Amino acid sequence: MEIEELKKEQCYGCSACMNICPKKAISMKQDEKGFYYPHIDQNLCIHCGLCTKACPSIQRANKNEKLIRSYACKNKKDDIRMKSSSGGIFTLLAQYVLKQKGIVFGARWNKNFMVEHSFIEKEEDITLFRGSKYLQSNIKKSYKQVKIFLEKGKIVLFTGTPCQIAGLKTFLGKEYENLYTQDFICHGVPSPKFWKKYLTYKTPNDAEITNINFRDKEKYDWDNFSLAIDFNNKKRYNRINTKDFFMQVFLSDICLRDSCYACPYKNHKTLADITLADLWGAKEIIPSMYDNKGVSLAICYTKKGQELMDAINPYIEKQEISLEKVGKYNKSLLKPAVKPENREQFFIDLEKQDFKRIIKTYKKRFIGIKRFYRKCKGGVKKLILFR
Ligand SMILES: Cc1cc2nc3c(=O)[nH]c(=O)nc-3n(C[C@H](O)[C@H](O)[C@H](O)COP(=O)(O)OP(=O)(O)OC[C@H]3O[C@@H](n4cnc5c(N)ncnc54)[C@H](O)[C@@H]3O)c2cc1C
Ligand code: SF4
Ligand code: SF4
């Protein structure tokens, strides 16, 4: 099979093919829904087959040793935890690698508030990657850069979605002792086109965005996180996730990438050394650690993952837990999202209708969910959100 023969749901948009092509024949182009897919310039292609070999959908990389130990954990520093999505564990992993003069790859905002991968070498830059950005990050040339650093003998921590980790592994084509990989339980990634339209709608004509935080815990708390957008006119939009239109659409699964509905990395099929997540249901699973500032779930799949966990041990509060209860509160651990019937219609409307009208049409759908949500408590709320 060639990469251009892949069905939409088989391509994760990881850019491994673009990174490996020796002729720069592959570019990532947006489809009508705004998702990125590879496009081959046939005038440049020499049919070497490298892109097929690097594609994680065509070539499945070797599975992990499957150590599987899981922990409830949180950073002892509350200020870092408050700025992080869950328990602030990523920051500690990054610090550990940077202290050894290593390199950390992760997802950051670009100047247009779209998300892209890059790397850091200094601890003060961890803030660029801290916090979940609920969009697909553009890998750009990251895989190539990872390989250069690895071959120079540098320690590299690569963080991203499970499919981006898989893309890196097939791109590299062999194991490296000095590579650590960290992913997260992944709900899926929403359409960049929808995000762009949402941002345009939210930004006043006379202002510019200066910062965005998908997981603000200051206004409410961890359970009831809000989406905060700061503008250069000192104004701030900050709304609880259940009332913000972008988050409603994202969490209703209507605008996810095709591959997310058929994701093959669920149920412990990740290729990463360690998986991080929100320990939704912490109040019920481990009440002694719950304070509504964020508790992480960390699952170590390999010896390297366990080595990372052991290295950060002095800086965390942790307790080993069974995964049995976790799946009940965090459905994305086990199964891909289900494609809603009106997904195609949503994208047709997104193309044709004015954004105000889209909000009016689709909000109706979420009012029912919201009323039901209000009646539910703690962990059950998370079942509705990150199901
Ligand atoms: C798109 C997406 C969907 C998610 N879905 C779930 C879910 O269903 N259930 C769940 O429990 N957790 C989910 N998470 C993970 C969760 O939100 C936290 O990222 C995780 O718990 C780590 O939190 P932390 O406090 O340790 O670190 P944080 O500092 O919050 O995490 C930052 C890390 O996330 C990476 N990152 C941020 N945005 C992106 C992105 N767009 N693409 C790739 N990497 C990114 C950064 O590079 C860095 O490694 C999701 C995250 C993302 C980005
Ligand atoms: S076959 Fe080789 S030259 Fe052609 S697009 Fe794929 S990697 Fe590039
Ligand atoms: S749900 Fe699966 S396919 Fe979608 S972004 Fe996450 S890891 Fe990739």
Short mmCIF file of C-alpha atoms and ligand atoms in Angstrom, two decimals:
data_model
loop_
_atom_site.label_atom_id
_atom_site.label_comp_id
_atom_site.label_asym_id
_atom_site.label_seq_id
_atom_site.Cartn_x
_atom_site.Cartn_y
_atom_site.Cartn_z
CA MET A 1 0.00 0.00 0.00
CA GLU A 2 1.16 3.56 -0.80
CA ILE A 3 0.52 6.48 1.53
CA GLU A 4 -1.85 8.14 -0.94
CA GLU A 5 -4.02 5.01 -0.98
CA LEU A 6 -4.73 5.28 2.75
CA LYS A 7 -8.34 5.89 3.68
CA LYS A 8 -9.00 9.07 5.67
CA GLU A 9 -9.42 7.15 8.92
CA GLN A 10 -6.07 5.38 8.39
CA CYS A 11 -3.97 8.56 8.23
CA TYR A 12 -3.13 10.22 11.57
CA GLY A 13 -1.50 13.26 9.98
CA CYS A 14 1.73 12.52 11.89
CA SER A 15 4.02 13.79 9.07
CA ALA A 16 6.45 10.84 9.30
CA CYS A 17 6.29 10.53 5.48
CA MET A 18 7.05 14.23 5.00
CA ASN A 19 9.98 14.01 7.43
CA ILE A 20 11.57 11.03 5.67
CA CYS A 21 11.15 11.98 2.01
CA PRO A 22 14.66 12.59 0.54
CA LYS A 23 13.23 14.67 -2.32
CA LYS A 24 10.99 17.01 -0.26
CA ALA A 25 8.15 15.69 -2.45
CA ILE A 26 5.63 15.50 0.39
CA SER A 27 3.74 18.42 1.87
CA MET A 28 0.89 18.37 4.39
CA LYS A 29 -2.25 19.98 2.95
CA GLN A 30 -5.57 20.75 4.63
CA ASP A 31 -8.69 18.91 3.45
CA GLU A 32 -12.13 20.54 3.32
CA LYS A 33 -12.62 19.90 7.07
CA GLY A 34 -9.28 21.51 7.90
CA PHE A 35 -7.30 18.36 8.77
CA TYR A 36 -3.81 17.83 7.35
CA TYR A 37 -3.03 14.97 4.92
CA PRO A 38 0.13 14.23 2.91
CA HIS A 39 0.27 15.28 -0.72
CA ILE A 40 2.97 13.86 -3.03
CA ASP A 41 4.35 16.01 -5.83
CA GLN A 42 4.72 13.36 -8.54
CA ASN A 43 7.23 15.52 -10.42
CA LEU A 44 9.65 15.22 -7.49
CA CYS A 45 8.94 11.63 -6.35
CA ILE A 46 11.56 8.99 -7.27
CA HIS A 47 9.44 6.08 -5.95
CA CYS A 48 12.01 5.08 -3.33
CA GLY A 49 9.27 3.77 -0.99
CA LEU A 50 10.70 5.41 2.14
CA CYS A 51 7.41 7.16 2.95
CA THR A 52 5.59 3.82 2.97
CA LYS A 53 8.23 2.38 5.32
CA ALA A 54 7.90 5.36 7.70
CA CYS A 55 4.09 5.34 7.85
CA PRO A 56 2.83 4.03 11.24
CA SER A 57 -0.46 3.05 9.66
CA ILE A 58 1.20 0.80 7.07
CA GLN A 59 4.14 -0.46 9.16
CA ARG A 60 3.30 -1.26 12.74
CA ALA A 61 6.34 -0.60 14.97
CA ASN A 62 7.39 -3.22 17.53
CA LYS A 63 5.21 -3.36 20.61
CA ASN A 64 6.50 -2.43 24.05
CA GLU A 65 7.45 -4.90 26.74
CA LYS A 66 4.19 -3.99 28.51
CA LEU A 67 5.42 -3.59 32.05
CA ILE A 68 2.24 -1.73 32.99
CA ARG A 69 2.47 -0.21 36.44
CA SER A 70 0.14 2.66 37.11
CA TYR A 71 0.25 5.42 39.64
CA ALA A 72 -1.88 8.21 40.99
CA CYS A 73 0.61 11.05 41.32
CA LYS A 74 1.01 14.79 41.72
CA ASN A 75 3.81 17.32 41.70
CA LYS A 76 4.64 18.46 45.26
CA LYS A 77 4.77 22.05 43.99
CA ASP A 78 1.19 23.34 43.98
CA ASP A 79 2.00 26.35 41.82
CA ILE A 80 3.23 24.09 38.98
CA ARG A 81 0.22 21.81 39.40
CA MET A 82 -2.14 24.77 39.11
CA LYS A 83 -0.49 25.77 35.82
CA SER A 84 -0.58 22.20 34.44
CA SER A 85 -3.51 20.22 33.07
CA SER A 86 -3.55 17.45 35.62
CA GLY A 87 -0.88 16.74 38.27
CA GLY A 88 2.08 18.62 36.70
CA ILE A 89 4.06 15.44 35.96
CA PHE A 90 5.20 16.47 32.46
CA THR A 91 7.15 19.40 33.97
CA LEU A 92 9.12 17.02 36.21
CA LEU A 93 9.93 14.61 33.38
CA ALA A 94 11.14 17.54 31.28
CA GLN A 95 13.25 18.90 34.17
CA TYR A 96 14.87 15.50 34.69
CA VAL A 97 15.91 15.25 31.03
CA LEU A 98 17.04 18.88 30.73
CA LYS A 99 19.21 18.54 33.87
CA GLN A 100 21.17 15.88 31.98
CA LYS A 101 21.70 18.34 29.11
CA GLY A 102 19.02 16.49 27.16
CA ILE A 103 16.42 17.79 24.71
CA VAL A 104 12.63 17.88 25.20
CA PHE A 105 10.16 17.92 22.30
CA GLY A 106 6.57 19.04 22.85
CA ALA A 107 3.62 21.05 21.57
CA ARG A 108 3.52 24.86 21.78
CA TRP A 109 1.45 27.74 20.46
CA ASN A 110 2.72 29.51 17.33
CA LYS A 111 2.13 33.22 16.72
CA ASN A 112 -1.32 32.51 15.19
CA PHE A 113 -2.38 30.35 18.15
CA MET A 114 -2.22 27.16 16.17
CA VAL A 115 -0.20 24.30 17.74
CA GLU A 116 3.15 23.01 16.53
CA HIS A 117 5.97 20.81 17.80
CA SER A 118 9.36 22.16 18.69
CA PHE A 119 12.19 21.43 21.13
CA ILE A 120 13.68 23.07 24.21
CA GLU A 121 17.09 22.83 25.92
CA LYS A 122 16.50 25.08 28.95
CA GLU A 123 14.27 24.65 32.01
CA GLU A 124 12.84 28.15 31.72
CA ASP A 125 11.28 27.14 28.37
CA ILE A 126 9.18 24.30 29.84
CA THR A 127 6.29 26.78 30.11
CA LEU A 128 6.02 26.72 26.29
CA PHE A 129 4.91 23.07 26.39
CA ARG A 130 3.11 23.05 29.73
CA GLY A 131 -0.68 22.60 29.51
CA SER A 132 -2.87 20.68 27.05
CA LYS A 133 -3.73 22.37 23.79
CA TYR A 134 -6.75 20.58 22.37
CA LEU A 135 -5.67 20.63 18.73
CA GLN A 136 -3.48 18.49 16.52
CA SER A 137 0.07 19.74 16.77
CA ASN A 138 1.96 20.20 13.49
CA ILE A 139 5.04 17.96 13.77
CA LYS A 140 6.92 20.04 11.19
CA LYS A 141 10.53 18.71 11.00
CA SER A 142 10.62 17.39 14.58
CA TYR A 143 11.22 13.73 13.73
CA LYS A 144 14.27 14.65 11.65
CA GLN A 145 15.56 16.84 14.48
CA VAL A 146 15.01 14.04 17.03
CA LYS A 147 17.14 11.70 14.91
CA ILE A 148 19.98 14.23 14.66
CA PHE A 149 20.05 14.72 18.44
CA LEU A 150 19.86 10.96 19.12
CA GLU A 151 22.75 10.23 16.77
CA LYS A 152 24.81 12.90 18.53
CA GLY A 153 24.26 10.90 21.74
CA LYS A 154 21.89 13.43 23.37
CA ILE A 155 19.11 12.22 25.65
CA VAL A 156 15.76 13.07 24.06
CA LEU A 157 12.29 13.15 25.64
CA PHE A 158 9.64 13.25 22.91
CA THR A 159 6.07 14.05 24.00
CA GLY A 160 2.92 13.95 21.89
CA THR A 161 -0.23 12.03 21.01
CA PRO A 162 0.02 8.21 20.81
CA CYS A 163 -0.13 8.39 16.98
CA GLN A 164 2.71 10.97 16.93
CA ILE A 165 4.83 8.62 19.08
CA ALA A 166 4.03 5.78 16.64
CA GLY A 167 5.01 8.05 13.72
CA LEU A 168 8.33 8.87 15.38
CA LYS A 169 9.07 5.18 15.98
CA THR A 170 8.41 4.12 12.37
CA PHE A 171 10.32 7.16 11.11
CA LEU A 172 13.37 6.17 13.22
CA GLY A 173 13.01 2.49 12.26
CA LYS A 174 15.09 1.30 15.22
CA GLU A 175 15.26 1.63 18.99
CA TYR A 176 17.57 4.22 20.59
CA GLU A 177 18.76 3.79 24.19
CA ASN A 178 18.80 7.58 24.64
CA LEU A 179 15.17 8.15 23.56
CA TYR A 180 12.30 8.48 26.05
CA THR A 181 8.72 8.86 24.84
CA GLN A 182 5.70 10.17 26.72
CA ASP A 183 2.14 10.36 25.41
CA PHE A 184 -1.25 10.84 27.07
CA ILE A 185 -4.66 9.24 27.06
CA CYS A 186 -6.02 10.91 23.95
CA HIS A 187 -9.62 11.96 23.47
CA GLY A 188 -8.89 12.90 19.84
CA VAL A 189 -8.02 16.10 18.03
CA PRO A 190 -10.56 18.63 16.75
CA SER A 191 -10.57 20.35 13.37
CA PRO A 192 -8.04 23.21 13.06
CA LYS A 193 -10.47 24.94 10.69
CA PHE A 194 -13.18 24.98 13.36
CA TRP A 195 -10.64 26.30 15.90
CA LYS A 196 -9.59 29.11 13.54
CA LYS A 197 -13.20 30.17 12.97
CA TYR A 198 -13.90 30.03 16.70
CA LEU A 199 -10.88 32.24 17.45
CA THR A 200 -11.82 34.78 14.79
CA TYR A 201 -15.31 34.94 16.29
CA LYS A 202 -13.97 35.39 19.83
CA THR A 203 -11.35 38.04 19.01
CA PRO A 204 -12.62 41.65 19.06
CA ASN A 205 -11.69 43.67 15.92
CA ASP A 206 -9.46 46.02 17.92
CA ALA A 207 -7.60 43.36 19.93
CA GLU A 208 -5.09 40.54 19.59
CA ILE A 209 -4.77 37.31 21.55
CA THR A 210 -1.81 37.20 23.92
CA ASN A 211 -2.36 33.82 25.61
CA ILE A 212 -4.72 30.83 25.68
CA ASN A 213 -5.17 28.29 28.47
CA PHE A 214 -7.46 25.35 27.78
CA ARG A 215 -7.15 24.17 31.37
CA ASP A 216 -7.51 27.19 33.63
CA LYS A 217 -7.97 26.01 37.25
CA GLU A 218 -7.93 29.44 38.91
CA LYS A 219 -11.46 30.61 38.13
CA TYR A 220 -13.11 27.34 39.20
CA ASP A 221 -11.03 24.22 39.87
CA TRP A 222 -9.54 21.10 38.20
CA ASP A 223 -12.86 19.26 37.88
CA ASN A 224 -14.53 22.33 36.40
CA PHE A 225 -11.67 23.65 34.30
CA SER A 226 -12.27 26.63 32.06
CA LEU A 227 -10.98 27.94 28.72
CA ALA A 228 -9.22 31.29 29.20
CA ILE A 229 -8.23 33.66 26.39
CA ASP A 230 -6.22 36.81 27.14
CA PHE A 231 -6.26 39.83 24.82
CA ASN A 232 -3.82 42.72 24.49
CA ASN A 233 -6.55 45.18 25.59
CA LYS A 234 -6.28 43.56 29.06
CA LYS A 235 -9.64 41.80 28.62
CA ARG A 236 -9.99 38.10 29.37
CA TYR A 237 -12.53 35.56 28.19
CA ASN A 238 -12.80 32.75 30.75
CA ARG A 239 -15.60 30.22 30.63
CA ILE A 240 -16.18 26.82 32.24
CA ASN A 241 -15.72 24.01 29.69
CA THR A 242 -19.38 22.99 29.75
CA LYS A 243 -20.44 26.48 28.64
CA ASP A 244 -17.75 27.27 26.09
CA PHE A 245 -18.81 26.49 22.52
CA PHE A 246 -15.42 25.18 21.34
CA MET A 247 -15.15 22.79 24.29
CA GLN A 248 -18.77 21.69 23.88
CA VAL A 249 -18.15 20.83 20.24
CA PHE A 250 -14.81 19.14 21.00
CA LEU A 251 -16.21 17.03 23.83
CA SER A 252 -19.30 16.07 21.83
CA ASP A 253 -16.85 14.37 19.38
CA ILE A 254 -18.48 16.00 16.35
CA CYS A 255 -15.34 17.70 15.01
CA LEU A 256 -12.59 15.10 15.54
CA ARG A 257 -10.16 13.86 12.90
CA ASP A 258 -11.42 10.77 11.01
CA SER A 259 -8.60 8.61 12.41
CA CYS A 260 -9.66 9.40 15.99
CA TYR A 261 -12.86 7.37 15.56
CA ALA A 262 -10.77 4.34 14.59
CA CYS A 263 -7.74 4.99 16.78
CA PRO A 264 -5.62 1.82 17.11
CA TYR A 265 -3.68 3.04 20.18
CA LYS A 266 -6.41 2.53 22.77
CA ASN A 267 -6.49 -0.12 25.46
CA HIS A 268 -2.74 -0.07 26.18
CA LYS A 269 -1.64 -0.38 22.55
CA THR A 270 0.51 2.72 22.86
CA LEU A 271 4.17 2.58 21.87
CA ALA A 272 5.23 5.20 24.43
CA ASP A 273 7.37 4.50 27.49
CA ILE A 274 4.97 6.36 29.76
CA THR A 275 1.41 7.63 29.38
CA LEU A 276 0.09 10.58 31.39
CA ALA A 277 -3.55 11.51 31.94
CA ASP A 278 -5.98 13.21 34.25
CA LEU A 279 -6.93 10.80 36.97
CA TRP A 280 -10.63 11.55 36.53
CA GLY A 281 -12.56 9.95 39.36
CA ALA A 282 -9.66 10.59 41.79
CA LYS A 283 -12.18 11.61 44.44
CA GLU A 284 -13.58 8.07 44.37
CA ILE A 285 -10.44 6.12 43.37
CA ILE A 286 -7.98 7.72 45.79
CA PRO A 287 -9.73 10.25 48.10
CA SER A 288 -6.57 10.84 50.19
CA MET A 289 -4.85 12.50 47.18
CA TYR A 290 -7.81 14.50 45.89
CA ASP A 291 -7.75 18.26 46.49
CA ASN A 292 -9.27 19.46 43.19
CA LYS A 293 -5.98 21.01 42.01
CA GLY A 294 -5.19 18.04 39.74
CA VAL A 295 -4.08 14.44 40.09
CA SER A 296 -2.30 12.64 37.26
CA LEU A 297 -2.46 9.07 36.19
CA ALA A 298 0.94 7.76 35.02
CA ILE A 299 1.16 4.36 33.32
CA CYS A 300 4.65 2.94 32.81
CA TYR A 301 4.76 0.61 29.83
CA THR A 302 8.51 0.00 29.64
CA LYS A 303 11.58 -0.08 31.88
CA LYS A 304 12.44 3.38 30.58
CA GLY A 305 9.00 4.64 31.64
CA GLN A 306 9.54 3.19 35.10
CA GLU A 307 13.04 4.72 35.18
CA LEU A 308 11.50 8.18 34.52
CA MET A 309 8.94 7.66 37.29
CA ASP A 310 11.66 6.57 39.75
CA ALA A 311 13.80 9.58 38.82
CA ILE A 312 11.07 12.08 39.71
CA ASN A 313 10.06 10.21 42.88
CA PRO A 314 11.48 12.79 45.36
CA TYR A 315 9.33 15.53 43.80
CA ILE A 316 5.96 13.78 43.71
CA GLU A 317 3.32 12.32 45.95
CA LYS A 318 2.42 8.95 44.45
CA GLN A 319 0.56 5.74 45.07
CA GLU A 320 0.38 2.64 42.88
CA ILE A 321 -3.19 1.98 41.74
CA SER A 322 -5.04 -0.64 39.75
CA LEU A 323 -6.28 0.38 36.30
CA GLU A 324 -9.50 -1.50 36.78
CA LYS A 325 -11.44 1.50 38.11
CA VAL A 326 -9.69 4.08 35.91
CA GLY A 327 -11.34 3.03 32.63
CA LYS A 328 -14.73 3.66 34.19
CA TYR A 329 -13.95 7.38 34.55
CA ASN A 330 -11.68 7.85 31.52
CA LYS A 331 -13.25 6.09 28.56
CA SER A 332 -10.61 7.34 26.11
CA LEU A 333 -8.16 4.94 27.77
CA LEU A 334 -10.03 1.98 26.36
CA LYS A 335 -12.04 2.97 23.29
CA PRO A 336 -11.99 5.55 20.47
CA ALA A 337 -14.70 8.21 20.33
CA VAL A 338 -17.90 7.28 18.49
CA LYS A 339 -18.56 9.32 15.33
CA PRO A 340 -21.82 11.29 15.75
CA GLU A 341 -24.33 10.91 12.92
CA ASN A 342 -24.46 14.63 12.21
CA ARG A 343 -20.66 15.07 11.87
CA GLU A 344 -20.76 15.49 8.08
CA GLN A 345 -23.60 18.02 8.40
CA PHE A 346 -21.61 19.94 11.01
CA PHE A 347 -18.72 20.41 8.58
CA ILE A 348 -21.09 21.40 5.74
CA ASP A 349 -22.63 24.01 8.04
CA LEU A 350 -19.17 25.16 9.16
CA GLU A 351 -18.32 25.85 5.53
CA LYS A 352 -21.55 27.56 4.55
CA GLN A 353 -22.97 29.26 7.61
CA ASP A 354 -22.03 32.30 9.57
CA PHE A 355 -20.39 31.30 12.92
CA LYS A 356 -23.14 32.94 15.00
CA ARG A 357 -25.71 30.75 13.26
CA ILE A 358 -23.63 27.63 13.83
CA ILE A 359 -23.52 28.40 17.55
CA LYS A 360 -27.29 28.85 17.60
CA THR A 361 -27.93 25.60 15.72
CA TYR A 362 -25.51 23.39 17.62
CA LYS A 363 -25.93 24.90 21.10
CA LYS A 364 -29.43 23.42 21.20
CA ARG A 365 -27.86 19.96 21.09
CA PHE A 366 -25.67 20.75 24.09
CA ILE A 367 -28.37 22.26 26.31
CA GLY A 368 -29.80 18.77 26.95
CA ILE A 369 -26.33 17.45 27.80
CA LYS A 370 -25.75 20.44 30.09
CA ARG A 371 -28.98 19.91 32.04
CA PHE A 372 -28.09 16.24 32.51
CA TYR A 373 -24.51 17.19 33.46
CA ARG A 374 -25.69 19.56 36.20
CA LYS A 375 -27.57 16.73 37.87
CA CYS A 376 -24.49 14.46 37.88
CA LYS A 377 -21.65 14.39 40.39
CA GLY A 378 -17.81 14.15 40.32
CA GLY A 379 -16.60 11.16 38.36
CA VAL A 380 -19.87 10.76 36.45
CA LYS A 381 -19.34 14.29 35.08
CA LYS A 382 -16.03 13.14 33.65
CA LEU A 383 -17.74 10.19 32.04
CA ILE A 384 -19.81 12.69 30.09
CA LEU A 385 -16.88 14.96 29.30
CA PHE A 386 -13.98 12.67 28.41
CA ARG A 387 -15.94 9.63 27.44
C1 LIG B 1 -5.53 16.61 22.41
C2 LIG B 1 -5.46 16.07 23.82
C3 LIG B 1 -6.44 15.18 24.27
C4 LIG B 1 -6.36 14.67 25.58
N1 LIG B 1 -7.35 13.79 26.02
C5 LIG B 1 -7.30 13.32 27.28
C6 LIG B 1 -8.31 12.42 27.77
O1 LIG B 1 -9.25 12.07 27.06
N2 LIG B 1 -8.19 11.95 29.04
C7 LIG B 1 -7.14 12.31 29.85
O2 LIG B 1 -7.10 11.86 30.99
N3 LIG B 1 -6.18 13.14 29.42
C8 LIG B 1 -6.22 13.66 28.16
N4 LIG B 1 -5.24 14.50 27.72
C9 LIG B 1 -4.01 14.68 28.55
C10 LIG B 1 -4.13 15.64 29.71
O3 LIG B 1 -4.89 16.76 29.31
C11 LIG B 1 -2.73 16.11 30.20
O4 LIG B 1 -1.97 16.54 29.12
C12 LIG B 1 -1.94 15.05 30.89
O5 LIG B 1 -2.67 14.61 32.01
C13 LIG B 1 -0.57 15.58 31.35
O6 LIG B 1 -0.77 16.59 32.27
P1 LIG B 1 0.40 17.23 33.16
O7 LIG B 1 -0.29 18.04 34.20
O8 LIG B 1 1.37 16.18 33.62
O9 LIG B 1 1.25 18.10 32.16
P2 LIG B 1 0.91 19.31 31.21
O10 LIG B 1 1.95 20.33 31.42
O11 LIG B 1 -0.48 19.74 31.28
O12 LIG B 1 1.11 18.58 29.79
C14 LIG B 1 1.81 19.12 28.75
C15 LIG B 1 2.22 18.01 27.83
O13 LIG B 1 1.23 17.81 26.83
C16 LIG B 1 1.82 17.97 25.54
N5 LIG B 1 0.80 18.54 24.66
C17 LIG B 1 -0.01 19.59 24.93
N6 LIG B 1 -0.83 19.80 23.89
C18 LIG B 1 -0.51 18.89 22.94
C19 LIG B 1 -0.97 18.63 21.64
N7 LIG B 1 -1.95 19.33 21.09
N8 LIG B 1 -0.41 17.62 20.94
C20 LIG B 1 0.60 16.89 21.47
N9 LIG B 1 1.10 17.09 22.72
C21 LIG B 1 0.53 18.07 23.44
C22 LIG B 1 3.01 18.87 25.76
O14 LIG B 1 3.98 18.72 24.75
C23 LIG B 1 3.51 18.35 27.10
O15 LIG B 1 4.21 17.14 26.91
C24 LIG B 1 -5.29 15.05 26.44
C25 LIG B 1 -4.33 15.98 25.98
C26 LIG B 1 -4.39 16.49 24.68
C27 LIG B 1 -3.35 17.46 24.21
S1 SF4 B 2 8.39 7.41 -2.61
FE1 SF4 B 2 10.30 8.38 -1.81
S2 SF4 B 2 10.53 10.24 -3.07
FE2 SF4 B 2 8.42 9.52 -3.39
S3 SF4 B 2 7.21 10.70 -1.87
FE3 SF4 B 2 7.74 8.73 -0.90
S4 SF4 B 2 9.66 9.17 0.22
FE4 SF4 B 2 9.36 10.86 -1.25
S1 SF4 B 3 -7.30 9.69 19.16
FE1 SF4 B 3 -5.72 8.35 18.26
S2 SF4 B 3 -5.63 8.99 16.09
FE2 SF4 B 3 -6.67 10.65 17.21
S3 SF4 B 3 -5.02 12.09 17.74
FE3 SF4 B 3 -5.31 10.69 19.49
S4 SF4 B 3 -3.80 9.06 19.16
FE4 SF4 B 3 -4.04 10.12 17.21
#
